[in-house]
Coordinates of C-alpha atoms in Angstrom, one line a residue:
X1 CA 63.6 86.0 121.7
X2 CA 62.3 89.5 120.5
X3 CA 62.7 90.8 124.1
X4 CA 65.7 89.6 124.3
X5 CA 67.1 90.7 121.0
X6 CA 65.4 94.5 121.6
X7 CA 67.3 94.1 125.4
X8 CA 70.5 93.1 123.5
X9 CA 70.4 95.9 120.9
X10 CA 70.0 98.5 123.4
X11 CA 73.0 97.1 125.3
X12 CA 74.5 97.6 122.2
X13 CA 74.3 101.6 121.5
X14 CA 76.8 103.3 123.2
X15 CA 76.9 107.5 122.9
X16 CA 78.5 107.8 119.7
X17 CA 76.1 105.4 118.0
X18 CA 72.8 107.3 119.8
X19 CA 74.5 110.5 118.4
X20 CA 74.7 108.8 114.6
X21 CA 71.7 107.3 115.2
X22 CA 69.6 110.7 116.1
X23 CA 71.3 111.9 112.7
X24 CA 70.0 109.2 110.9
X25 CA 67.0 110.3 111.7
X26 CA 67.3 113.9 110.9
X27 CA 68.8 112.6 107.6
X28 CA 65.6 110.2 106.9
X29 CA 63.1 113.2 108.1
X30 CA 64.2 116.1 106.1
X31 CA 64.7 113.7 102.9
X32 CA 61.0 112.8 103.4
X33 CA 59.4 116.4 104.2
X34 CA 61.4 117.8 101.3
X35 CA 60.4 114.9 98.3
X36 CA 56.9 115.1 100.1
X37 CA 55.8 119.0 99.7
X38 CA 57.7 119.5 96.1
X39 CA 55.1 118.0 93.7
X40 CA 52.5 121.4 95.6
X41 CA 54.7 123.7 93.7
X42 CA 54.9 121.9 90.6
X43 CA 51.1 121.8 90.8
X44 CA 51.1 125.6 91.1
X45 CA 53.4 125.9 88.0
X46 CA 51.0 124.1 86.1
X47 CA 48.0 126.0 87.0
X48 CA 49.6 129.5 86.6
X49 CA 50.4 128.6 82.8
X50 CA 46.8 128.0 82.1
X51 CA 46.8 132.0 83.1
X52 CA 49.1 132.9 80.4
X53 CA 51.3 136.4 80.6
X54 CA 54.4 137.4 81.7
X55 CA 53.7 137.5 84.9
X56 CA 52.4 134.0 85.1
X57 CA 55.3 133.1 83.4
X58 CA 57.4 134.0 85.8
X59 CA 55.2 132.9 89.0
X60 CA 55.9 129.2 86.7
X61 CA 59.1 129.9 86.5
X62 CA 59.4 130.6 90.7
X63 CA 57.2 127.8 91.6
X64 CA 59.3 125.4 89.0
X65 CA 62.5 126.4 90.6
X66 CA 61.0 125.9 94.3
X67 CA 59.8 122.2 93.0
X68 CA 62.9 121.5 91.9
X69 CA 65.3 122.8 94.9
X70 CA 63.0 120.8 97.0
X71 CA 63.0 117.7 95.4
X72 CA 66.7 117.7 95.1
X73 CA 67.3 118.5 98.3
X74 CA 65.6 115.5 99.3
X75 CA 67.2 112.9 97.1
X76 CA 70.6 114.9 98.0
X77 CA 69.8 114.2 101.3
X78 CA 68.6 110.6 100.6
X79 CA 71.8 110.1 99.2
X80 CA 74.0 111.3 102.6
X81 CA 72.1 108.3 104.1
X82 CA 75.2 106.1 102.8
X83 CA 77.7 108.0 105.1
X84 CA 75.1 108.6 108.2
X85 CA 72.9 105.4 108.3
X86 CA 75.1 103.1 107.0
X87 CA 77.7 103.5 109.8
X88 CA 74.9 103.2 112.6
X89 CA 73.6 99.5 111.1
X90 CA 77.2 98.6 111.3
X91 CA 77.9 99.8 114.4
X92 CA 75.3 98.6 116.3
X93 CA 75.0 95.4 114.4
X94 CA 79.1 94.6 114.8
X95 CA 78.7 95.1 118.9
X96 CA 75.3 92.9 119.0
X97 CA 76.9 90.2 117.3
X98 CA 80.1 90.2 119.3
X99 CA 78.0 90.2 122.2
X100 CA 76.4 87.2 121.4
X101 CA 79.8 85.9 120.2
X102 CA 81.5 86.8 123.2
X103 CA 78.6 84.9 125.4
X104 CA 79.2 82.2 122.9
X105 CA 82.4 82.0 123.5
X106 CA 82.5 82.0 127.3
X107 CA 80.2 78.7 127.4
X108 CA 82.8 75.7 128.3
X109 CA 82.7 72.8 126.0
X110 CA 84.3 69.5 124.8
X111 CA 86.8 70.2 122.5
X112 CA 89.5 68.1 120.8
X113 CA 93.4 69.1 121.1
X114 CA 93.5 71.1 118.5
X115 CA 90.0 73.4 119.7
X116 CA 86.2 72.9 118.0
X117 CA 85.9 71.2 115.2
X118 CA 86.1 73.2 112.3
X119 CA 82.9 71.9 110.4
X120 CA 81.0 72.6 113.8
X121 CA 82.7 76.6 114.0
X122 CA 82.1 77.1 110.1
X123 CA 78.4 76.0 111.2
X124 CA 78.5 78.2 114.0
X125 CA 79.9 81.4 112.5
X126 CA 77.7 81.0 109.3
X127 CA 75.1 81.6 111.8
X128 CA 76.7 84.8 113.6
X129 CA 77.7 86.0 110.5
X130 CA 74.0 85.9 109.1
X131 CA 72.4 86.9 112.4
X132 CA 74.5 90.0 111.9
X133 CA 73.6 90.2 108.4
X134 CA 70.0 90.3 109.7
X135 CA 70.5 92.8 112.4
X136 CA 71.7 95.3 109.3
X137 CA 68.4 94.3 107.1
X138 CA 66.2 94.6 110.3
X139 CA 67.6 98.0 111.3
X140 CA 67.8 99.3 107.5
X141 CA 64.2 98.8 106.8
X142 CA 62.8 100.3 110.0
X143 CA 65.2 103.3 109.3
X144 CA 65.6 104.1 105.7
X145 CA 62.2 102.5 104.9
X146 CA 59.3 102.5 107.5
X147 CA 60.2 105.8 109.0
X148 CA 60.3 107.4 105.8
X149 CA 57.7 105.8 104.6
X150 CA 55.3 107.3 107.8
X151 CA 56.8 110.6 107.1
X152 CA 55.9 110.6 103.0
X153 CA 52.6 109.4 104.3
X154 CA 52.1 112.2 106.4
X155 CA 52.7 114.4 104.0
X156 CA 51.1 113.2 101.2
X157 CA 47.7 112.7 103.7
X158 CA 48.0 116.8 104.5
X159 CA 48.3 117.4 101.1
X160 CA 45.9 115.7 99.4
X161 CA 43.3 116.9 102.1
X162 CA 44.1 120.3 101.2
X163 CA 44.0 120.3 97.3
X164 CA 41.4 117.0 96.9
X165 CA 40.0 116.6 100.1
X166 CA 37.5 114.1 99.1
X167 CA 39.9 111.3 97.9
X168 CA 41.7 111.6 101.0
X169 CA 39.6 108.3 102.2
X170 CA 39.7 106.9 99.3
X171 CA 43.4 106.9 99.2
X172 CA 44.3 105.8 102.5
X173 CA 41.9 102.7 101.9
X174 CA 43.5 101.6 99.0
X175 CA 46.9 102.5 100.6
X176 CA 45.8 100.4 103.8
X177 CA 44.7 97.3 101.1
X178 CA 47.7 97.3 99.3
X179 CA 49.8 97.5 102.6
X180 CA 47.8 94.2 104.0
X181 CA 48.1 92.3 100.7
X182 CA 51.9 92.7 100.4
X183 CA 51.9 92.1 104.1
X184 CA 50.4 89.2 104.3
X185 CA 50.2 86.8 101.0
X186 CA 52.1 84.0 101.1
X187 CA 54.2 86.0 104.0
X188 CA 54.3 82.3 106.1
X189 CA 55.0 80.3 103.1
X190 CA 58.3 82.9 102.3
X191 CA 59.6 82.7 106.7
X192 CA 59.3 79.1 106.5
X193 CA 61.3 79.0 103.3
X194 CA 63.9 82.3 104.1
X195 CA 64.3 79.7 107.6
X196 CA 64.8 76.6 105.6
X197 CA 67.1 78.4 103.5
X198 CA 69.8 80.0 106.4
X199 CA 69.8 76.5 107.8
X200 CA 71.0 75.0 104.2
X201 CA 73.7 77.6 103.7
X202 CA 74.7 76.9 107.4
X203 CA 74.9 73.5 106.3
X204 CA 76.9 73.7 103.9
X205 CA 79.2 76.1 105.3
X206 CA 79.9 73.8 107.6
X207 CA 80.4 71.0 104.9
X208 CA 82.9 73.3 103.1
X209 CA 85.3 73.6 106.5
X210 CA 84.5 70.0 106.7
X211 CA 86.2 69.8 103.3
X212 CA 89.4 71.8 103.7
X213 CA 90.4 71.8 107.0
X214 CA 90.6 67.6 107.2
X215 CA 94.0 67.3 105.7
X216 CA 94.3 63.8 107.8
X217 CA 91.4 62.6 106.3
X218 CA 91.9 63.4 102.8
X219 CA 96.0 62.2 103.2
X220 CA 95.3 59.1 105.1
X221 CA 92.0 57.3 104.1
X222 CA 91.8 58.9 100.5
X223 CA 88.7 60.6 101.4
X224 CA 88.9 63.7 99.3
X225 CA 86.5 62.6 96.4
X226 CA 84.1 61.4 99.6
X227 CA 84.0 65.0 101.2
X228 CA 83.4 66.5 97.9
X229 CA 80.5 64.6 96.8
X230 CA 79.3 65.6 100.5
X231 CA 80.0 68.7 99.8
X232 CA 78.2 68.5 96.0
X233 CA 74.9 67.0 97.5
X234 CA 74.9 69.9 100.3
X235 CA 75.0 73.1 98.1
X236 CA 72.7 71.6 95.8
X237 CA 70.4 71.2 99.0
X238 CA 71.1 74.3 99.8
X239 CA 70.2 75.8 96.5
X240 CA 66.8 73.6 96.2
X241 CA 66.0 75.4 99.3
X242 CA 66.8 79.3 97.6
X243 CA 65.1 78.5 94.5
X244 CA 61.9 77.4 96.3
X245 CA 62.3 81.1 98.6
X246 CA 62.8 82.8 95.2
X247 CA 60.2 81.2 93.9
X248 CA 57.6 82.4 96.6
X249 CA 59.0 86.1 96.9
X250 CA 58.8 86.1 93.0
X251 CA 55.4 84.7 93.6
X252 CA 54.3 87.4 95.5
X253 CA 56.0 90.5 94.0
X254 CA 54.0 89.3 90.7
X255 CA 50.6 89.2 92.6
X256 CA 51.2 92.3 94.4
X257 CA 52.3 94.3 91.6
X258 CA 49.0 93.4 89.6
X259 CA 46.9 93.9 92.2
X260 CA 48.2 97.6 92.8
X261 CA 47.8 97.8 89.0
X262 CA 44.6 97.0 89.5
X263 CA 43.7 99.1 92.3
X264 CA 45.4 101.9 91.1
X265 CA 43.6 102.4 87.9
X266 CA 40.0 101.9 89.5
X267 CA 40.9 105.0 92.0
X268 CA 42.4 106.8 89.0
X269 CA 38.9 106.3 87.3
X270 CA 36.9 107.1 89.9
X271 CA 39.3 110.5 90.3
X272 CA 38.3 111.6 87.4
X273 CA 34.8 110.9 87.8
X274 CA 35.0 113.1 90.6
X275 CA 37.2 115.7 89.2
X276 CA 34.9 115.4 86.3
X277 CA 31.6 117.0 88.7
X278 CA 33.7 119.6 90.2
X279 CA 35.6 122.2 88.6
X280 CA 39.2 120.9 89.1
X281 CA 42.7 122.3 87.5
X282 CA 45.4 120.6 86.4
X283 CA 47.9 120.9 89.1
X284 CA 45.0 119.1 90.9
X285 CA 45.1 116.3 88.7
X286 CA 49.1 116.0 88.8
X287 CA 48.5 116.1 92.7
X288 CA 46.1 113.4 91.9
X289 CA 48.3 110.9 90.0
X290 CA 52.0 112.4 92.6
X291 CA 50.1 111.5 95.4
X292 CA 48.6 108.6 94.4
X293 CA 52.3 107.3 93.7
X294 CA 53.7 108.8 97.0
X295 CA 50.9 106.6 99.0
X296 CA 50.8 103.4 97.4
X297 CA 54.7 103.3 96.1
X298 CA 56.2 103.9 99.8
X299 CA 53.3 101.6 101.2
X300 CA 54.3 98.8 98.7
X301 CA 58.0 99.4 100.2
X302 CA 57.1 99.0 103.5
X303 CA 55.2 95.9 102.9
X304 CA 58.4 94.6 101.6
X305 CA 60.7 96.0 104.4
X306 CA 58.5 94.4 107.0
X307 CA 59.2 90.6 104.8
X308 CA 63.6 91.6 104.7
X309 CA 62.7 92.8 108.7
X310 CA 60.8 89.2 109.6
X311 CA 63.9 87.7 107.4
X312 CA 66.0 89.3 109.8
X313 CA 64.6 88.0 112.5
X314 CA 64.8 84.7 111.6
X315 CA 69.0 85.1 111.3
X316 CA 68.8 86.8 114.8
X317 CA 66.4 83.9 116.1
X318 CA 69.2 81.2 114.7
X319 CA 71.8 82.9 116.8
X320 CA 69.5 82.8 120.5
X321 CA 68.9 79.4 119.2
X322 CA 72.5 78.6 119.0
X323 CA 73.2 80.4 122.2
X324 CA 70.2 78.2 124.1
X325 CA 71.9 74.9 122.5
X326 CA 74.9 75.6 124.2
X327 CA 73.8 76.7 127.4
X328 CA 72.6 73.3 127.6
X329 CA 75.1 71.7 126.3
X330 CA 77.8 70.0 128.8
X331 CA 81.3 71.1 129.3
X332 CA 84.6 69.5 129.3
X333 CA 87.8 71.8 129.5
X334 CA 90.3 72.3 126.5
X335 CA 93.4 70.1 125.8
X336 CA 96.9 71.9 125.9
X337 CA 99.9 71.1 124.1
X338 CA 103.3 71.0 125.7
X339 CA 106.6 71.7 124.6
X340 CA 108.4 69.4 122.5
X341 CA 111.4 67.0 123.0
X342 CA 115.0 67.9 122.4
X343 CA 115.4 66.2 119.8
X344 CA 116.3 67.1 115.9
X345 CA 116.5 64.1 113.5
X346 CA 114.5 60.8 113.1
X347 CA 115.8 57.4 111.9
X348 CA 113.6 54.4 111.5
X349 CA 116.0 51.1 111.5
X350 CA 114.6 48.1 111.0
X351 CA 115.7 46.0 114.2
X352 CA 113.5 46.6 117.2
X353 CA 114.8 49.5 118.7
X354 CA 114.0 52.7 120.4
X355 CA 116.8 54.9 121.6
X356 CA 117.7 58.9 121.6
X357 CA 121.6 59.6 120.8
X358 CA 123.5 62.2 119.7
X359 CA 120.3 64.0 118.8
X360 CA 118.9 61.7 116.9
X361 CA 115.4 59.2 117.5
X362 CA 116.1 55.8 116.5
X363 CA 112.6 53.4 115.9
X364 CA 112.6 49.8 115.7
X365 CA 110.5 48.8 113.1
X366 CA 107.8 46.7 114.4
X367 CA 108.3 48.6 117.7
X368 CA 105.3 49.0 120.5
X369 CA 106.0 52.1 122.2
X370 CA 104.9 53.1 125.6
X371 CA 105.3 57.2 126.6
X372 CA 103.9 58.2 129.9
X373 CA 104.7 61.3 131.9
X374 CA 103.4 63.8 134.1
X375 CA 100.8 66.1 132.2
X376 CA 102.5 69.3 130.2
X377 CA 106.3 67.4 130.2
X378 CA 105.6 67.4 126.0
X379 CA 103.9 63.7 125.4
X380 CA 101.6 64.7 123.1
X381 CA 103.8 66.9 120.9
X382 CA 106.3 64.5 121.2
X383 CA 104.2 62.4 118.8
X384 CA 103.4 65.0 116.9
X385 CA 106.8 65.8 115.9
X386 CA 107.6 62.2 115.1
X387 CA 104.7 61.6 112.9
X388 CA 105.3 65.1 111.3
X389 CA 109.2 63.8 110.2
X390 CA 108.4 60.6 109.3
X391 CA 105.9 61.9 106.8
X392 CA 108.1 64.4 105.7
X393 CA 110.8 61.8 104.9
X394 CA 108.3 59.8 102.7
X395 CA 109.2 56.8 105.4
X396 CA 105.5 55.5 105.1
X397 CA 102.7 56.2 102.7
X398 CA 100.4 58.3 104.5
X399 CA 97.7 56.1 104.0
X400 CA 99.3 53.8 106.2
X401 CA 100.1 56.1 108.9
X402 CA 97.3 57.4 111.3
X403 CA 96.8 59.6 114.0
X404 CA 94.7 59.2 117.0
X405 CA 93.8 61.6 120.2
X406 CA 91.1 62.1 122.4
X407 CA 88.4 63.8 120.4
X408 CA 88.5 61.8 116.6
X409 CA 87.0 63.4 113.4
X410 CA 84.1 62.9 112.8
X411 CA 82.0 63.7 109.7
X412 CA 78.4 64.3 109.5
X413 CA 76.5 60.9 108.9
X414 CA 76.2 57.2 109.8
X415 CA 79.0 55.1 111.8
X416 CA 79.7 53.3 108.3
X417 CA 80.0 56.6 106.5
X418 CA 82.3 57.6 109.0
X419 CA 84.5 54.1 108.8
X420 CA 84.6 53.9 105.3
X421 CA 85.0 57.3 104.0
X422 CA 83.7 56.3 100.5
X423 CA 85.9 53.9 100.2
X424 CA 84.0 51.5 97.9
X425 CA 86.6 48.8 99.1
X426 CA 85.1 48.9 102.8
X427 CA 82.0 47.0 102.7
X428 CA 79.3 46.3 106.1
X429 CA 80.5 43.0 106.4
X430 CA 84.0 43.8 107.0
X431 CA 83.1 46.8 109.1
X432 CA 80.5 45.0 111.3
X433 CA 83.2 42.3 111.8
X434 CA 85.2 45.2 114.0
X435 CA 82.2 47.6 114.9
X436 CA 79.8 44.2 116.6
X437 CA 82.9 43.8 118.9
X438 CA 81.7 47.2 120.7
X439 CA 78.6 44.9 122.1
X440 CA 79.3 41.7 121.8
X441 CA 82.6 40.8 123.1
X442 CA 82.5 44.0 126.0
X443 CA 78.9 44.0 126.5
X444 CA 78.4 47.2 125.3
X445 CA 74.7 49.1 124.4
X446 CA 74.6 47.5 120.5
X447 CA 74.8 50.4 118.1
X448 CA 73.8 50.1 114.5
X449 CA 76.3 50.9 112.0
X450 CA 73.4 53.2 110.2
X451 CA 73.2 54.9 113.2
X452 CA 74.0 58.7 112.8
X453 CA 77.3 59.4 114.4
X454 CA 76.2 62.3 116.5
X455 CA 74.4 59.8 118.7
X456 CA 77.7 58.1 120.3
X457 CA 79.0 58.6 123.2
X458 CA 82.5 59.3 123.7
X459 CA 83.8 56.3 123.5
X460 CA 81.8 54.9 121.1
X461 CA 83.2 57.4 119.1
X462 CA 86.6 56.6 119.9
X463 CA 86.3 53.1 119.3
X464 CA 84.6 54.3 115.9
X465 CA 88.0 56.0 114.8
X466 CA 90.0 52.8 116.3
X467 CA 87.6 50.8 113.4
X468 CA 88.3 53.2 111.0
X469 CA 92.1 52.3 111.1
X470 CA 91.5 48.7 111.8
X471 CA 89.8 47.8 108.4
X472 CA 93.0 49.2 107.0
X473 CA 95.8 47.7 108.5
X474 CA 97.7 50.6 108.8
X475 CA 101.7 50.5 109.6
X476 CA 102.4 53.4 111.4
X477 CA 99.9 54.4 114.0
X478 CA 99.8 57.0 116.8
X479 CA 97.5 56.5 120.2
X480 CA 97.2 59.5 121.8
X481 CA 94.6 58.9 124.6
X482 CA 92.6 57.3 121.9
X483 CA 91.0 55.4 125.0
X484 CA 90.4 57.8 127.6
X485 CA 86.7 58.0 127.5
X486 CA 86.1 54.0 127.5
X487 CA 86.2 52.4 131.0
X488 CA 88.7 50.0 132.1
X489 CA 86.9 46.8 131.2
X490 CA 86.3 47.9 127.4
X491 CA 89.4 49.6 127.0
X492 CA 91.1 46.7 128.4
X493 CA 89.5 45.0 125.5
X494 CA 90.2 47.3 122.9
X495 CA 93.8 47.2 123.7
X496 CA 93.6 43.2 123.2
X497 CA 91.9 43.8 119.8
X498 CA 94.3 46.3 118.5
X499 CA 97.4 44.8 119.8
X500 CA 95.9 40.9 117.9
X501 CA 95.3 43.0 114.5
X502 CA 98.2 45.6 114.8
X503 CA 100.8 42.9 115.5
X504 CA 102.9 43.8 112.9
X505 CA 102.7 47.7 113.2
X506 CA 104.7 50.2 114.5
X507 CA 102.7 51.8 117.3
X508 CA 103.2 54.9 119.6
X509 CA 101.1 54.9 122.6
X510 CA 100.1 58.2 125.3
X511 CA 98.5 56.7 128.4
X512 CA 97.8 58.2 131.9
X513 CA 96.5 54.5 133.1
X514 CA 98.0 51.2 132.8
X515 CA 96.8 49.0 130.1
X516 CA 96.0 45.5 131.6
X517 CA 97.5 42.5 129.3
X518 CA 99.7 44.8 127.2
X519 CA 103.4 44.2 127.1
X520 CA 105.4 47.1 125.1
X521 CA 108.1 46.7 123.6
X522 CA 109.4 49.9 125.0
X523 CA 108.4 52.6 127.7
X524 CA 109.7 56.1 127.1
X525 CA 109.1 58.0 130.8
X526 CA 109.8 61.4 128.9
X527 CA 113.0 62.5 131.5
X528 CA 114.0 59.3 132.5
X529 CA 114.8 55.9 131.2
X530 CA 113.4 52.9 131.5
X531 CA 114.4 49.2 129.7
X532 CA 111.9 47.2 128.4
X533 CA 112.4 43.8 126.6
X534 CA 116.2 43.7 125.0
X535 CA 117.0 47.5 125.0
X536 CA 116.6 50.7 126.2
X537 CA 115.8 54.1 125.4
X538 CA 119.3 56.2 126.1
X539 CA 119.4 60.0 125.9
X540 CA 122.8 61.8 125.9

């Protein structure tokens, strides 16, 4: 994964970002060497006032001003980072992502009519959307952190080995220590809960699309209260998960900060001890306690830049993990919709008819109804339309009307989560009255009705959604190649089942095969006319 993520990024930089990027750089260098040398002239100020006089006055006053230009310069600089670094982690990080979007993207899969799911893209782009998140914190702490910090280092290293030579060692040991301990306490503990913790809020993310972009659901099977206490359970998950990654980093910033504490006042002591056998000024004592801070304050950052940089990772990892997923996933081309029927007004009359005059779509009450056609002459949006103005007219409560095509919704969950919807109403016994006819009466692999849902094959599935209606004996229902992925023999059967229990229903059929031992009422050949029973559909 790291190769390929390193391969990636470099794909990624195009002039203009090397260009921003070199910048950067410049930026993060010169802040450094200018914060790093400043505290040697303060240290000179302070030992030319121990001289007294107006000439060491004003050699306090020169070095003073020097300190100070210097160590302005270097947070002024520090602060153009905003406008030079910022731009180059967005930059680079926007063209990695879409270029593991756009392979995403190019990977052919099964899809429903109206496209991907949208609890499964939520999912999906939750996980982009972090991985790009972690390509910014990745990028930010090896730029405006562990470069910096390897430059203050430098610095501080020459310096102290020119005013206190022997604590140079000393310094870089207890540098080194502190370095390792924020490194590596509890640093496995904190992945494996940062990775539990993108995985939860991918979750839910995909729970919350669940919630709001399944309209049908909520309208037709009253599942709205269902979704949300799905929806409830998840971000609690989900927040479980942070509080226990909190927890750890909390965990470790505590221990860390007392053991520099720690370790910073027993190389303090032992300073002074030495300074103590020597004859020492104070500036050497301020370079002391400066450089002291300017090893063990940047080290401490970079331990915790390296933690956010493996956090990163682990975003970037979930997005090569989604990427391999689908790779191996299998394929099935997109669904298209056609253009629509001329036709402008609906009436539903309670004889059994089915007729287009004048305009207007007359429906028999009661009425089976056949439509068949070549592919694109509008079948499917044909259906569409008529179940859009029937609901608009308030002809049916819209519980009792239900859609079906060839790729149902499904939910997250078992097979009797997915029928009953929460509906307390629903029990096992009346679902497994319906669901045991999968296996028993068309011979059928049995499947359990705790079975998670994303185990079923594609008919199963379909005969899962054809349940779901069943056990509510709906009055206005829509087949839209709600078959298509059973073979002959079960759909055959199906068919059977729904015609015995939907006797009484108005149904709208879309078939590309005959359906053995079904008689409709009427067949609508969209562009022709055909009579069926004791009328006929007319167009004029």
């Amino acid at each position: 994964m790291l190769r390929s993520a390193f391969l990636d990024l470099r794909s990624s930089y195009d002039l203009r970002s090397i260009r921003l990027l070199a910048t950067a750089l410049s930026v993060v260098a010169g802040s450094a060497l200018f914060s790093g040398i400043s505290p040697l002239y303060m240290a000179k100020a302070i030992d030319a006032m121990s001289h007294g006089g107006l000439e060491a006055g004003q050699s306090v006053m020169a070095f003073a001003m020097v300190y100070l230009l210097l160590r302005f310069m270097g947070e002024a600089i520090a602060d153009v980072r905003w406008i030079v670094i910022n731009p180059v982690l967005y930059r680079v990080s926007f063209a990695f992502c879409s270029l593991i979007a756009g392979r995403i993207a190019k990977i052919p899969r099964r899809e429903g009519r109206g496209g991907d799911a949208s609890a499964w893209v939520a999912e999906k782009t939750s996980i982009i959307s972090k991985m790009e998140m972690g390509c910014i914190g990745f990028l930010h702490g090896l730029l405006a952190v562990i470069i910096p910090t390897l430059i203050q280092l430098t610095v501080a290293c020459v310096a102290i080995g020119i005013s206190i030579g022997p604590m140079l060692v000393a310094y870089i040991v207890v540098g080194g220590l502190v370095f390792m301990i924020g490194v590596s306490f509890k640093r496995d503990k904190e992945l494996s809960a940062a990775n539990d913790a993108n995985q939860a809020d991918n979750m839910t993310a995909s729970f919350f699309s669940e919630y709001i972009s399944n309209p049908g659901l909520v309208r037709e099977f009253n599942a709205g209260a269902f979704l949300e206490a799905r929806l409830s359970r998840s971000v609690e998950a989900a927040l479980d998960k942070y509080r226990r990654f909190f927890s750890i980093k909390t965990e470790r910033g505590l221990y860390q900060t007392g053991i520099t504490c720690v370790i910073y006042g027993a190389v303090m002591a032992g300073a002074v001890f030495q300074m103590g056998l020597v004859s020492s000024t104070a500036g050497s004592f301020f370079l002391l306690v400066i450089y002291l801070d300017r090893i063990l304050g940047p080290l401490s950052s970079a331990s915790l830049a390296i933690n956010s940089m493996q956090n990163g990772l682990i975003a970037i990892k979930g997005g090569y993990d989604l990427l391999a997923d689908m790779e191996k996933s299998g394929a099935q081309a997109p669904f298209s919709i056609s253009r629509a029927n001329e036709w402008e007004h609906i009436l539903f009359d309670q004889s059994p008819d089915y007729f287009l005059r004048a305009k207007t779509l007359t429906i028999g009450k009661g009425s089976w109804i056949c439509v068949k056609g070549p592919s694109g002459v509008g079948k499917s949006t044909h259906l569409k339309k008529i179940n859009h103005e029937i609901l608009g007219l308030g002809l049916f409560q819209p519980t009792k009307t239900h859609y079906l095509n060839p790729a149902p919704a499904t939910i997250r969950g078992s097979v009797f989560e997915n029928i009953s919807l929460g509906d307390e109403t629903i029990g096992k016994e009346r679902v497994n009255g319906y669901w045991y006819f999968w296996s028993r009466k068309l011979g059928n692999s049995p499947v359990d009705i705790d079975s998670d849902v994303g185990s079923l094959s594609a008919g199963e599935a379909q005969f899962l959604a054809i349940c779901r209606i069943l056990v509510r004996a709906p009055e206005l229902v829509f087949f839209d190649e709600a078959t298509n992925s059973m073979d002959r023999s079960s759909e055959s059967k199906t068919w059977e089942l729904i015609r015995r229990e939907l006797r009484c229903a108005t149904v709208f059929v879309v078939t590309h095969r005959d359906i053995k031992g079904i008689e409709f009422d009427f067949v609508d050949i969209l562009g022709n006319e055909e009579k069926i029973g004791n009328s006929a559909l007319a167009t004029a």
